[in-house]
């Protein structure tokens, strides 16, 4: 059986300030990260990640249904 660790699944969002791609992992959702480019604090709310997490959410549902 494969071990799937979705906590380490990497996702990328666009920094709202400098538009740089910022990589984070699912386990960071709900907390805040710093943009590596402009050091802006980005709060990873589920609400604001609809686009980025839509596919992951579907994938997780399919795997665990
Ligand atoms: Zn930035």
Short mmCIF file of N, CA and C and ligand atoms in Angstrom, two decimals:
data_model
loop_
_atom_site.label_atom_id
_atom_site.label_comp_id
_atom_site.label_asym_id
_atom_site.label_seq_id
_atom_site.Cartn_x
_atom_site.Cartn_y
_atom_site.Cartn_z
N UNK A 1 0.84 -1.20 0.00
CA UNK A 1 0.00 0.00 0.00
C UNK A 1 0.88 1.25 0.00
N UNK A 2 0.53 2.13 -0.88
CA UNK A 2 1.29 3.38 -0.95
C UNK A 2 0.97 4.27 0.23
N UNK A 3 1.98 4.95 0.69
CA UNK A 3 1.76 5.93 1.74
C UNK A 3 1.66 7.31 1.10
N UNK A 4 0.50 7.90 1.25
CA UNK A 4 0.29 9.23 0.69
C UNK A 4 0.30 10.25 1.81
N UNK A 5 1.14 11.23 1.67
CA UNK A 5 1.21 12.27 2.69
C UNK A 5 0.79 13.60 2.10
N UNK A 6 -0.48 13.91 2.26
CA UNK A 6 -0.99 15.14 1.67
C UNK A 6 -0.52 16.37 2.44
N UNK A 7 -0.07 16.20 3.64
CA UNK A 7 0.44 17.33 4.39
C UNK A 7 1.65 17.95 3.70
N UNK A 8 2.35 17.12 2.94
CA UNK A 8 3.55 17.62 2.27
C UNK A 8 3.30 17.97 0.81
N UNK A 9 2.05 17.88 0.39
CA UNK A 9 1.71 18.26 -0.98
C UNK A 9 1.98 19.75 -1.17
N UNK A 10 2.78 20.10 -2.14
CA UNK A 10 3.11 21.50 -2.34
C UNK A 10 2.14 22.18 -3.29
N UNK A 11 1.75 23.38 -2.90
CA UNK A 11 0.86 24.19 -3.71
C UNK A 11 1.51 25.54 -3.93
N UNK A 12 1.07 26.24 -4.93
CA UNK A 12 1.64 27.55 -5.21
C UNK A 12 0.52 28.58 -5.35
N UNK A 13 0.71 29.70 -4.71
CA UNK A 13 -0.22 30.82 -4.90
C UNK A 13 0.58 32.04 -5.35
N UNK A 14 -0.14 33.02 -5.80
CA UNK A 14 0.50 34.26 -6.22
C UNK A 14 0.46 35.24 -5.06
N UNK A 15 1.60 35.82 -4.75
CA UNK A 15 1.65 36.81 -3.69
C UNK A 15 0.76 37.99 -4.06
N UNK A 16 -0.14 38.38 -3.18
CA UNK A 16 -1.03 39.50 -3.48
C UNK A 16 -0.30 40.83 -3.62
N UNK A 17 0.88 40.91 -3.09
CA UNK A 17 1.61 42.18 -3.15
C UNK A 17 2.55 42.27 -4.34
N UNK A 18 3.39 41.26 -4.54
CA UNK A 18 4.42 41.36 -5.58
C UNK A 18 4.18 40.40 -6.74
N UNK A 19 3.11 39.60 -6.63
CA UNK A 19 2.73 38.67 -7.71
C UNK A 19 3.73 37.56 -7.95
N UNK A 20 4.63 37.35 -6.99
CA UNK A 20 5.57 36.25 -7.14
C UNK A 20 4.89 34.95 -6.72
N UNK A 21 5.30 33.84 -7.32
CA UNK A 21 4.75 32.56 -6.88
C UNK A 21 5.28 32.20 -5.50
N UNK A 22 4.39 31.79 -4.62
CA UNK A 22 4.78 31.41 -3.26
C UNK A 22 4.33 29.98 -3.03
N UNK A 23 5.28 29.12 -2.69
CA UNK A 23 4.97 27.72 -2.48
C UNK A 23 4.67 27.45 -1.02
N UNK A 24 3.65 26.65 -0.77
CA UNK A 24 3.32 26.25 0.60
C UNK A 24 2.80 24.83 0.58
N UNK A 25 2.61 24.26 1.75
CA UNK A 25 2.07 22.91 1.82
C UNK A 25 0.70 22.94 2.49
N UNK A 26 -0.05 21.90 2.27
CA UNK A 26 -1.42 21.83 2.78
C UNK A 26 -1.47 22.04 4.28
N UNK A 27 -0.47 21.53 4.98
CA UNK A 27 -0.50 21.66 6.43
C UNK A 27 -0.36 23.11 6.90
N UNK A 28 0.04 23.99 5.97
CA UNK A 28 0.16 25.41 6.32
C UNK A 28 -1.13 26.18 6.10
N UNK A 29 -2.11 25.55 5.47
CA UNK A 29 -3.39 26.21 5.25
C UNK A 29 -4.04 26.52 6.59
N UNK A 30 -4.50 27.74 6.73
CA UNK A 30 -5.08 28.17 8.01
C UNK A 30 -4.10 28.98 8.83
N UNK A 31 -2.84 28.97 8.42
CA UNK A 31 -1.84 29.79 9.11
C UNK A 31 -1.30 30.84 8.14
N UNK A 32 -0.23 31.47 8.51
CA UNK A 32 0.33 32.51 7.65
C UNK A 32 1.73 32.14 7.19
N UNK A 33 2.08 32.56 5.99
CA UNK A 33 3.44 32.35 5.49
C UNK A 33 4.00 33.69 5.03
N UNK A 34 5.31 33.73 4.89
CA UNK A 34 5.94 34.95 4.40
C UNK A 34 6.32 34.76 2.94
N UNK A 35 6.02 35.76 2.14
CA UNK A 35 6.46 35.74 0.75
C UNK A 35 7.99 35.79 0.73
N UNK A 36 8.64 34.85 0.02
CA UNK A 36 10.10 34.85 -0.02
C UNK A 36 10.67 36.04 -0.78
N UNK A 37 9.85 36.67 -1.57
CA UNK A 37 10.33 37.78 -2.38
C UNK A 37 10.20 39.13 -1.66
N UNK A 38 8.99 39.45 -1.20
CA UNK A 38 8.78 40.78 -0.61
C UNK A 38 8.55 40.71 0.90
N UNK A 39 8.57 39.49 1.46
CA UNK A 39 8.42 39.28 2.90
C UNK A 39 7.04 39.64 3.43
N UNK A 40 6.12 39.83 2.53
CA UNK A 40 4.76 40.13 2.93
C UNK A 40 4.15 38.89 3.61
N UNK A 41 3.33 39.12 4.61
CA UNK A 41 2.68 38.01 5.29
C UNK A 41 1.40 37.65 4.54
N UNK A 42 1.31 36.39 4.17
CA UNK A 42 0.14 35.92 3.43
C UNK A 42 -0.61 34.94 4.32
N UNK A 43 -1.86 35.26 4.59
CA UNK A 43 -2.67 34.36 5.41
C UNK A 43 -3.35 33.33 4.51
N UNK A 44 -3.11 32.08 4.81
CA UNK A 44 -3.64 31.01 3.97
C UNK A 44 -5.00 30.54 4.49
N UNK A 45 -6.00 31.32 4.14
CA UNK A 45 -7.35 30.92 4.52
C UNK A 45 -7.95 30.05 3.42
N UNK A 46 -8.69 29.05 3.83
CA UNK A 46 -9.33 28.17 2.86
C UNK A 46 -10.09 28.98 1.81
N UNK A 47 -10.77 29.99 2.31
CA UNK A 47 -11.60 30.86 1.48
C UNK A 47 -10.82 31.47 0.32
N UNK A 48 -9.62 31.93 0.61
CA UNK A 48 -8.83 32.60 -0.41
C UNK A 48 -8.07 31.66 -1.31
N UNK A 49 -8.21 30.39 -1.07
CA UNK A 49 -7.44 29.41 -1.84
C UNK A 49 -8.32 28.52 -2.70
N UNK A 50 -9.51 29.00 -2.95
CA UNK A 50 -10.47 28.19 -3.71
C UNK A 50 -9.87 27.65 -4.99
N UNK A 51 -9.22 28.53 -5.74
CA UNK A 51 -8.68 28.09 -7.03
C UNK A 51 -7.57 27.07 -6.86
N UNK A 52 -6.64 27.38 -5.98
CA UNK A 52 -5.48 26.51 -5.80
C UNK A 52 -5.82 25.17 -5.20
N UNK A 53 -6.81 25.16 -4.33
CA UNK A 53 -7.12 23.92 -3.63
C UNK A 53 -8.24 23.11 -4.27
N UNK A 54 -8.90 23.68 -5.26
CA UNK A 54 -10.03 22.99 -5.86
C UNK A 54 -9.64 21.62 -6.37
N UNK A 55 -8.53 21.56 -7.08
CA UNK A 55 -8.10 20.29 -7.65
C UNK A 55 -7.65 19.31 -6.57
N UNK A 56 -6.93 19.80 -5.61
CA UNK A 56 -6.45 18.96 -4.52
C UNK A 56 -7.63 18.40 -3.74
N UNK A 57 -8.60 19.26 -3.49
CA UNK A 57 -9.77 18.85 -2.74
C UNK A 57 -10.48 17.69 -3.45
N UNK A 58 -10.62 17.84 -4.75
CA UNK A 58 -11.27 16.80 -5.54
C UNK A 58 -10.45 15.51 -5.49
N UNK A 59 -9.15 15.66 -5.60
CA UNK A 59 -8.26 14.51 -5.58
C UNK A 59 -8.37 13.77 -4.25
N UNK A 60 -8.37 14.52 -3.16
CA UNK A 60 -8.45 13.92 -1.84
C UNK A 60 -9.78 13.19 -1.67
N UNK A 61 -10.85 13.83 -2.12
CA UNK A 61 -12.18 13.21 -2.00
C UNK A 61 -12.25 11.91 -2.76
N UNK A 62 -11.64 11.91 -3.93
CA UNK A 62 -11.68 10.70 -4.76
C UNK A 62 -10.89 9.57 -4.11
N UNK A 63 -9.82 9.92 -3.45
CA UNK A 63 -8.97 8.90 -2.85
C UNK A 63 -9.55 8.33 -1.56
N UNK A 64 -10.28 9.15 -0.85
CA UNK A 64 -10.74 8.71 0.47
C UNK A 64 -12.24 8.46 0.56
N UNK A 65 -12.93 8.51 -0.56
CA UNK A 65 -14.38 8.30 -0.52
C UNK A 65 -14.68 6.83 -0.25
ZN1 LIG B 1 5.46 39.07 -2.30
#
